[in-house]
Coordinates of C-alpha atoms in Angstrom, one line a residue:
X129 CA 0.0 0.0 0.0
X130 CA 1.1 3.6 -0.6
X131 CA 1.2 5.9 2.5
X132 CA -0.8 9.0 1.6
X133 CA -1.7 10.5 5.0
X134 CA 0.3 13.7 6.0
X135 CA 0.3 12.4 9.6
X136 CA 1.9 9.2 8.4
X137 CA 4.5 11.0 6.3
X138 CA 5.8 12.7 9.5
X139 CA 6.7 9.3 10.8
X140 CA 7.6 7.4 7.6
X141 CA 10.0 9.4 5.4
X142 CA 10.4 8.7 1.7
X143 CA 11.9 11.1 -0.8
X144 CA 8.6 12.7 -1.9
X145 CA 5.0 11.7 -2.2
X146 CA 2.7 12.0 -5.2
X147 CA 0.1 13.3 -2.7
X148 CA 2.2 16.3 -1.8
X149 CA 1.7 19.6 -3.5
X150 CA 4.3 20.1 -6.2
X151 CA 6.5 23.1 -5.7
X152 CA 7.8 25.0 -8.7
X153 CA 11.5 25.6 -9.0
X154 CA 10.9 29.1 -10.2
X155 CA 9.2 30.0 -7.0
X156 CA 11.9 28.5 -4.9
X157 CA 14.7 30.1 -6.8
X158 CA 13.0 33.4 -6.7
X159 CA 12.9 33.3 -2.9
X160 CA 16.7 32.8 -2.7
X161 CA 17.4 36.5 -3.3
X162 CA 15.9 37.6 0.1
X163 CA 18.4 38.0 3.0
X164 CA 18.1 36.2 6.3
X165 CA 20.0 36.1 9.5
X166 CA 22.3 33.3 10.7
X167 CA 25.9 32.7 11.4
X168 CA 28.2 31.2 8.8
X169 CA 31.7 29.9 8.4
X170 CA 33.7 28.6 5.5
X171 CA 37.1 27.1 4.7
X172 CA 39.1 26.2 1.6
X173 CA 42.0 23.8 1.7
X174 CA 44.4 22.9 -1.0
X175 CA 46.6 19.8 -0.4
X176 CA 49.0 20.8 -3.2
X177 CA 49.7 24.5 -3.1
X178 CA 52.6 24.2 -5.5
X179 CA 50.4 23.8 -8.5
X180 CA 50.8 26.8 -10.8
X181 CA 47.9 29.2 -11.4
X182 CA 46.2 29.6 -14.7
X183 CA 47.8 32.7 -16.1
X184 CA 45.2 33.0 -18.8
X185 CA 42.4 33.4 -16.2
X186 CA 42.3 36.5 -14.1
X187 CA 40.8 35.1 -10.9
X188 CA 41.3 34.6 -7.2
X189 CA 40.1 31.3 -5.6
X190 CA 40.0 32.9 -2.2
X191 CA 38.0 35.8 -3.5
X192 CA 35.6 33.4 -5.1
X193 CA 35.3 31.5 -1.8
X194 CA 34.5 34.8 0.0
X195 CA 31.8 35.5 -2.6
X196 CA 30.3 32.1 -2.1
X197 CA 30.3 32.7 1.6
X198 CA 28.4 35.9 1.1
X199 CA 25.9 34.4 -1.3
X200 CA 25.1 31.4 0.9
X201 CA 24.8 33.8 3.9
X202 CA 22.1 35.8 2.1
X203 CA 20.1 32.9 0.7
X204 CA 16.7 32.5 2.2
X205 CA 16.4 29.1 3.9
X206 CA 13.9 27.1 5.9
X207 CA 16.6 25.4 8.0
X208 CA 20.3 25.7 8.7
X209 CA 22.6 23.7 6.4
X210 CA 26.2 22.9 5.6
X211 CA 27.6 22.9 2.0
X212 CA 30.8 21.5 0.7
X213 CA 32.4 20.7 -2.6
X214 CA 35.7 19.0 -3.7
X215 CA 37.3 19.6 -7.0
X216 CA 39.6 17.6 -9.2
X217 CA 42.9 18.8 -7.5
X218 CA 41.5 17.9 -4.1
X219 CA 40.8 21.4 -2.9
X220 CA 37.6 21.6 -0.7
X221 CA 35.4 24.5 0.0
X222 CA 32.9 24.3 2.9
X223 CA 30.3 26.5 4.4
X224 CA 28.4 26.1 7.6
X225 CA 25.3 28.1 8.5
X226 CA 23.7 28.6 11.9
X227 CA 23.9 25.5 14.1
X228 CA 24.7 23.1 11.2
X229 CA 28.2 21.7 11.0
X230 CA 29.8 19.3 8.5
X231 CA 30.0 16.9 11.5
X232 CA 26.3 17.2 12.4
X233 CA 24.5 13.8 12.1
X234 CA 21.4 14.1 9.9
X235 CA 18.7 11.6 9.0
X236 CA 19.5 10.5 5.5
X237 CA 16.1 10.0 3.9
X238 CA 16.8 8.9 0.3
X239 CA 20.5 9.9 0.3
X240 CA 21.1 6.4 1.7
X241 CA 20.1 4.8 -1.6
X242 CA 23.4 5.4 -3.4
X243 CA 25.3 4.2 -0.3
X244 CA 23.3 1.0 -0.2
X245 CA 23.7 0.4 -3.9
X246 CA 27.5 0.8 -3.8
X247 CA 27.7 -1.6 -0.8
X248 CA 25.7 -4.2 -2.7
X249 CA 27.7 -3.7 -5.9
X250 CA 30.9 -4.3 -3.9
X251 CA 29.5 -7.7 -2.9
X252 CA 28.8 -8.4 -6.6
X253 CA 32.4 -7.4 -7.4
X254 CA 33.7 -9.7 -4.6
X255 CA 31.8 -12.7 -6.1
X256 CA 29.1 -13.1 -3.4
X257 CA 26.3 -12.1 -5.7
X258 CA 25.5 -11.7 -9.4
X259 CA 23.3 -9.0 -11.0
X260 CA 21.3 -11.8 -12.6
X261 CA 20.5 -13.4 -9.3
X262 CA 16.8 -13.7 -8.5
X263 CA 15.3 -13.3 -5.0
X264 CA 14.0 -16.9 -4.9
X265 CA 17.5 -18.2 -5.5
X266 CA 18.7 -16.5 -2.2
X267 CA 15.7 -16.2 0.0
X268 CA 13.9 -19.3 1.3
X269 CA 10.1 -19.3 1.3
X270 CA 10.0 -16.5 -1.3
X271 CA 6.2 -16.2 -1.8
X272 CA 6.0 -15.1 -5.4
X273 CA 4.8 -17.9 -7.6
X274 CA 7.0 -19.2 -10.5
X275 CA 4.3 -18.4 -13.0
X276 CA 4.1 -14.7 -12.0
X277 CA 5.7 -12.0 -14.1
X278 CA 7.5 -10.9 -11.0
X279 CA 9.4 -14.2 -10.8
X280 CA 11.7 -12.8 -13.4
X281 CA 13.0 -9.9 -11.3
X282 CA 16.7 -10.0 -10.6
X283 CA 19.2 -8.0 -8.5
X284 CA 19.7 -5.4 -11.3
X285 CA 16.0 -4.7 -11.4
X286 CA 15.9 -4.2 -7.7
X287 CA 18.9 -1.8 -7.7
X288 CA 17.3 0.2 -10.5
X289 CA 13.8 0.3 -9.0
X290 CA 12.3 -1.5 -12.0
X291 CA 11.5 -4.8 -10.2
X292 CA 7.7 -4.2 -10.2
X293 CA 7.5 -4.1 -6.3
X294 CA 5.5 -0.9 -6.2
X295 CA 3.4 -1.3 -3.1
X296 CA 5.0 -0.5 0.2
X297 CA 3.7 -2.4 3.3
X298 CA 3.8 -0.5 6.6
X299 CA 6.4 -2.9 8.1
X300 CA 9.2 -1.0 6.1
X301 CA 8.7 1.8 8.6
X302 CA 8.0 -0.2 11.7
X303 CA 11.0 -0.5 14.0
X304 CA 9.7 -3.5 15.9
X305 CA 9.4 -5.6 12.7
X306 CA 12.0 -8.2 11.7
X307 CA 13.9 -7.3 8.5
X308 CA 13.5 -10.7 6.8
X309 CA 9.8 -11.0 7.8
X310 CA 9.2 -7.6 6.3
X311 CA 10.9 -8.5 3.0
X312 CA 8.6 -11.5 2.7
X313 CA 5.6 -9.2 3.4
X314 CA 6.8 -6.9 0.6
X315 CA 6.8 -9.9 -1.8
X316 CA 3.3 -11.1 -0.6
X317 CA 1.9 -7.6 -0.9
X318 CA 3.0 -7.4 -4.5
X319 CA 2.5 -11.0 -5.4
X320 CA -0.5 -10.3 -7.7
X321 CA 1.2 -7.5 -9.4
X322 CA 1.4 -8.2 -13.1
X323 CA 4.3 -5.8 -14.0
X324 CA 7.1 -7.3 -16.1
X325 CA 10.4 -6.5 -14.3
X326 CA 12.5 -4.0 -16.2
X327 CA 9.5 -2.3 -17.9
X328 CA 8.5 0.3 -15.3
X329 CA 10.4 2.6 -12.9
X330 CA 8.7 3.2 -9.6
X331 CA 10.5 5.1 -6.8
X332 CA 9.8 3.1 -3.6
X333 CA 11.6 1.6 -0.6
X334 CA 10.6 -1.9 -1.5
X335 CA 13.4 -2.7 -4.0
X336 CA 16.4 -2.1 -1.8
X337 CA 14.9 -4.0 1.1
X338 CA 14.8 -7.2 -1.0
X339 CA 18.2 -6.5 -2.5
X340 CA 19.6 -6.1 1.0
X341 CA 18.2 -9.4 2.2
X342 CA 19.7 -11.1 -0.9
X343 CA 23.0 -9.6 0.1
X344 CA 22.7 -10.8 3.7
X345 CA 22.0 -14.3 2.6
X346 CA 24.7 -14.3 0.0
X347 CA 27.3 -13.0 2.5
X348 CA 26.3 -15.6 5.1
X349 CA 25.7 -13.1 7.9
X350 CA 22.8 -12.4 10.2
X351 CA 22.0 -8.8 9.4
X352 CA 22.6 -5.7 7.3
X353 CA 24.5 -4.2 10.3
X354 CA 27.2 -6.8 9.7
X355 CA 27.5 -6.0 6.1
X356 CA 27.7 -2.3 6.8
X357 CA 30.3 -2.9 9.5
X358 CA 32.4 -4.8 7.0
X359 CA 32.1 -2.0 4.5
X360 CA 33.3 0.5 7.2
X361 CA 36.3 -1.7 8.0
X362 CA 37.3 -2.2 4.4
X363 CA 37.0 1.5 3.4
X364 CA 37.4 3.6 6.6
X365 CA 34.2 5.5 5.6
X366 CA 31.1 6.4 7.6
X367 CA 32.8 5.8 10.9
X368 CA 30.1 7.6 12.9
X369 CA 27.2 6.7 10.5
X370 CA 24.6 4.1 11.1
X371 CA 21.6 2.4 9.4
X372 CA 19.2 2.8 12.4
X373 CA 15.9 4.0 11.0
X374 CA 13.3 2.9 11.8
X375 CA 15.5 0.6 13.9
X376 CA 18.8 -1.3 13.9
X377 CA 16.8 -4.5 13.6
X378 CA 14.8 -3.3 10.7
X379 CA 16.8 -0.7 8.8
X380 CA 15.3 1.0 5.8
X381 CA 18.1 0.7 3.2
X382 CA 16.4 3.3 0.9
X383 CA 16.2 5.9 3.6
X384 CA 17.3 4.9 7.1
X385 CA 20.8 6.2 7.7
X386 CA 22.3 8.8 10.0
X387 CA 25.4 10.4 8.5
X388 CA 27.4 13.7 8.6
X389 CA 28.0 15.9 5.6
X390 CA 31.8 15.4 6.1
X391 CA 31.4 11.6 6.0
X392 CA 29.2 11.7 2.9
X393 CA 31.5 13.9 1.0
X394 CA 34.4 11.6 1.8
X395 CA 32.3 8.7 0.4
X396 CA 31.6 10.7 -2.8
X397 CA 35.3 11.5 -3.1
X398 CA 36.3 7.9 -2.7
X399 CA 33.6 6.8 -5.2
X400 CA 34.8 9.4 -7.8
X401 CA 38.4 8.4 -7.4
X402 CA 37.7 4.7 -8.1
X403 CA 38.5 3.6 -4.6
X404 CA 35.2 1.8 -3.9
X405 CA 34.4 0.1 -7.2
X406 CA 36.5 -1.3 -10.0
X407 CA 36.0 -0.1 -13.6
X408 CA 33.5 -2.9 -14.5
X409 CA 31.4 -2.2 -11.4
X410 CA 31.5 1.5 -12.0
X411 CA 30.2 1.0 -15.5
X412 CA 27.3 -1.0 -14.0
X413 CA 26.6 1.7 -11.4
X414 CA 26.5 4.5 -14.0
X415 CA 24.5 2.8 -16.7
X416 CA 21.1 4.4 -17.4
X417 CA 18.7 1.6 -16.3
X418 CA 15.4 3.4 -17.3
X419 CA 16.1 4.5 -20.9
X420 CA 13.5 2.0 -22.1
X421 CA 11.3 1.9 -19.0
X422 CA 8.1 3.7 -18.3
X423 CA 8.6 6.3 -15.6
X424 CA 5.5 5.6 -13.5
X425 CA 6.5 7.5 -10.4
X426 CA 9.4 9.9 -10.1
X427 CA 9.9 12.6 -7.5
X428 CA 11.8 14.7 -10.1
X429 CA 8.4 15.6 -11.5
X430 CA 8.2 18.1 -8.6
X431 CA 10.9 20.0 -10.4
X432 CA 9.1 19.9 -13.7
X433 CA 12.0 17.7 -15.0
X434 CA 12.5 14.2 -16.3
X435 CA 15.4 12.3 -14.7
X436 CA 16.5 8.8 -15.4
X437 CA 17.8 6.3 -12.9
X438 CA 20.8 4.0 -12.6
X439 CA 21.7 1.8 -9.5
X440 CA 20.6 3.8 -6.4
X441 CA 21.1 7.2 -8.1
X442 CA 19.5 9.7 -10.4
X443 CA 20.8 10.7 -13.8
X444 CA 19.8 14.4 -13.7
X445 CA 18.5 16.4 -16.6
X446 CA 17.2 19.9 -16.2
X447 CA 14.6 19.5 -18.9
X448 CA 11.0 18.5 -19.3
X449 CA 12.2 15.6 -21.4
X450 CA 15.3 13.5 -20.9
X451 CA 17.6 15.0 -23.6
X452 CA 20.8 14.7 -21.5
X453 CA 23.8 12.4 -21.8
X454 CA 23.3 9.7 -19.1
X455 CA 25.5 9.8 -16.0
X456 CA 26.7 13.4 -16.7
X457 CA 25.5 14.3 -13.2
X458 CA 24.3 11.7 -10.7
X459 CA 22.8 12.4 -7.4
X460 CA 20.8 10.9 -4.5
X461 CA 18.7 13.7 -2.9
X462 CA 16.5 13.1 0.2
X463 CA 13.1 14.2 1.4
X464 CA 14.5 16.6 4.0
X465 CA 16.5 18.6 1.4
X466 CA 19.9 17.0 1.7
X467 CA 21.5 16.8 -1.7
X468 CA 24.7 14.7 -2.5
X469 CA 25.9 14.7 -6.1
X470 CA 28.7 13.9 -8.4
X471 CA 29.1 16.2 -11.5
X472 CA 31.0 14.0 -13.8
X473 CA 31.1 16.5 -16.6
X474 CA 33.0 19.0 -14.4
X475 CA 34.7 16.4 -12.3
X476 CA 33.7 17.4 -8.8
X477 CA 31.5 16.1 -5.9
X478 CA 29.4 18.0 -3.4
X479 CA 26.8 17.8 -0.7
X480 CA 24.2 20.1 0.8
X481 CA 23.7 18.6 4.3
X482 CA 20.5 19.6 6.0
X483 CA 17.3 18.2 7.6
X484 CA 14.3 20.4 6.9
X485 CA 10.7 19.4 6.9
X486 CA 9.6 16.2 5.1
X487 CA 9.0 17.0 1.4
X488 CA 11.6 19.8 1.1
X489 CA 13.6 18.0 -1.5
X490 CA 13.2 20.9 -4.0
X491 CA 14.4 23.5 -1.5
X492 CA 17.7 21.7 -1.1
X493 CA 18.1 21.4 -4.9
X494 CA 17.2 25.1 -5.2
X495 CA 20.0 26.2 -2.8
X496 CA 22.6 24.2 -4.7
X497 CA 21.5 25.5 -8.1
X498 CA 21.6 29.1 -6.8
X499 CA 25.3 28.8 -5.8
X500 CA 26.3 26.5 -8.7
X501 CA 27.5 29.4 -11.0
X502 CA 30.0 30.6 -8.4
X503 CA 31.1 27.0 -7.7
X504 CA 31.8 26.4 -11.4
X505 CA 33.8 29.6 -11.5
X506 CA 35.7 28.3 -8.4
X507 CA 36.3 25.0 -10.2
X508 CA 37.9 26.7 -13.2
X509 CA 40.1 29.1 -11.1
X510 CA 43.6 28.0 -10.1
X511 CA 44.7 31.5 -9.0

C-alpha cells in the first residue's frame, strides 16, 4: 500500500510523495534572493599549493570563496545547512550556517540509496552475488509464484527500482518488525502485481529491502549491520554513521541512515576516485537503467523535470524531457532537502547537508542551483 496521509508522512519518510503539492523551482529560486540572519563559516584547503595558477584566467580562488560565503549567507532558507564541494585537485570549499556543521549527524532520507547500492555492488564485485540473481535463489520461502511475471525480477531490477515491487507495506517503517519477515511481506503484498520487471520505474523503498536481504543471505551473515560494519572496516568510511531507522533490527536501506556531511563527502570523493568500485562495477553503477522503461512515479516531477535512474542514483536532466547524456551528473537527494551529487562533466563532488521538513527536497536542490555558477567559477580558477 502507498502511504498517503500527512500524519503518516511525518513518521515514515520517503523522498517525496505523489500526494504532496508540487513546488515549482521558479518560486523556490525566486525566494533565494531575500536575505536572512544566521551565522556562517567557510574554509578552503588545497593539499597541493605548489600547483601553478592559470595565467590565462584572471581570478582569485580565495576571493571566489568569499563571494560564495556571502551568497550562501544571504540565501533564504527554511533550515540551517552545511555545504561542501571537492574539485579535481583535491581542494575543498565548505560553508556552515547557523547550528549546522559538517560533523552534524542528519537523518538520511533517500540519500542512503546510493550508499546501499554501492555496498551491494561491492559484494557483486567480490563474487558473493550476481546482478542476474533472483530473490527466490537467495531467499527461502520467497512467496512469489514461479508463473508470476515478478518471478523474473533480478538484482539489477531491484537496484534500479524496476523490479515491479510498487506497493510498500507498513512494516518497512516499523522499528519492531523483523527485517527478513518484512521482506517477505513486501513480496506477498505485491504477489498479484502483473508488472514485467524492467519495464516500469517506480520510486519506492521496497526494492532495496529485497536486494539487502539477498546480500545478507549471499554473504552468510545475520543482518545488514554486519554488512555495513564490514564496509566500514574495508573502506574507513562512515565511521560515525549508522543504518538505524526505523531501527537497527529493521533498517530501511532506501532511507534509514544517519550520516554527517563530512562523511558523505568523503564517500563521494572515494567513489569518484575509483577507490570503492573497479571499472566494471563503476560501469554498472553509471548505466542508465530506465532508458526503455516507463517512468510511473518519479519525485523529479516536482521540479518539472525528467530524470533517469541507474543503480541507487538519479541521472539528472534539467529538462521536461530526458535529452541529456546519461551519467553526466548523478545524485541521491533526500526528502529533508539533503543533496549529495557527483558532477562527472565538471569532475567534482558536493553535498548540501540539512534536515528540513519532510518534502523539502526541492528546497535543497534550489539552494545548490543558486550557488552553482559561483562553484563552477571556483572549479575553473587556479589563481
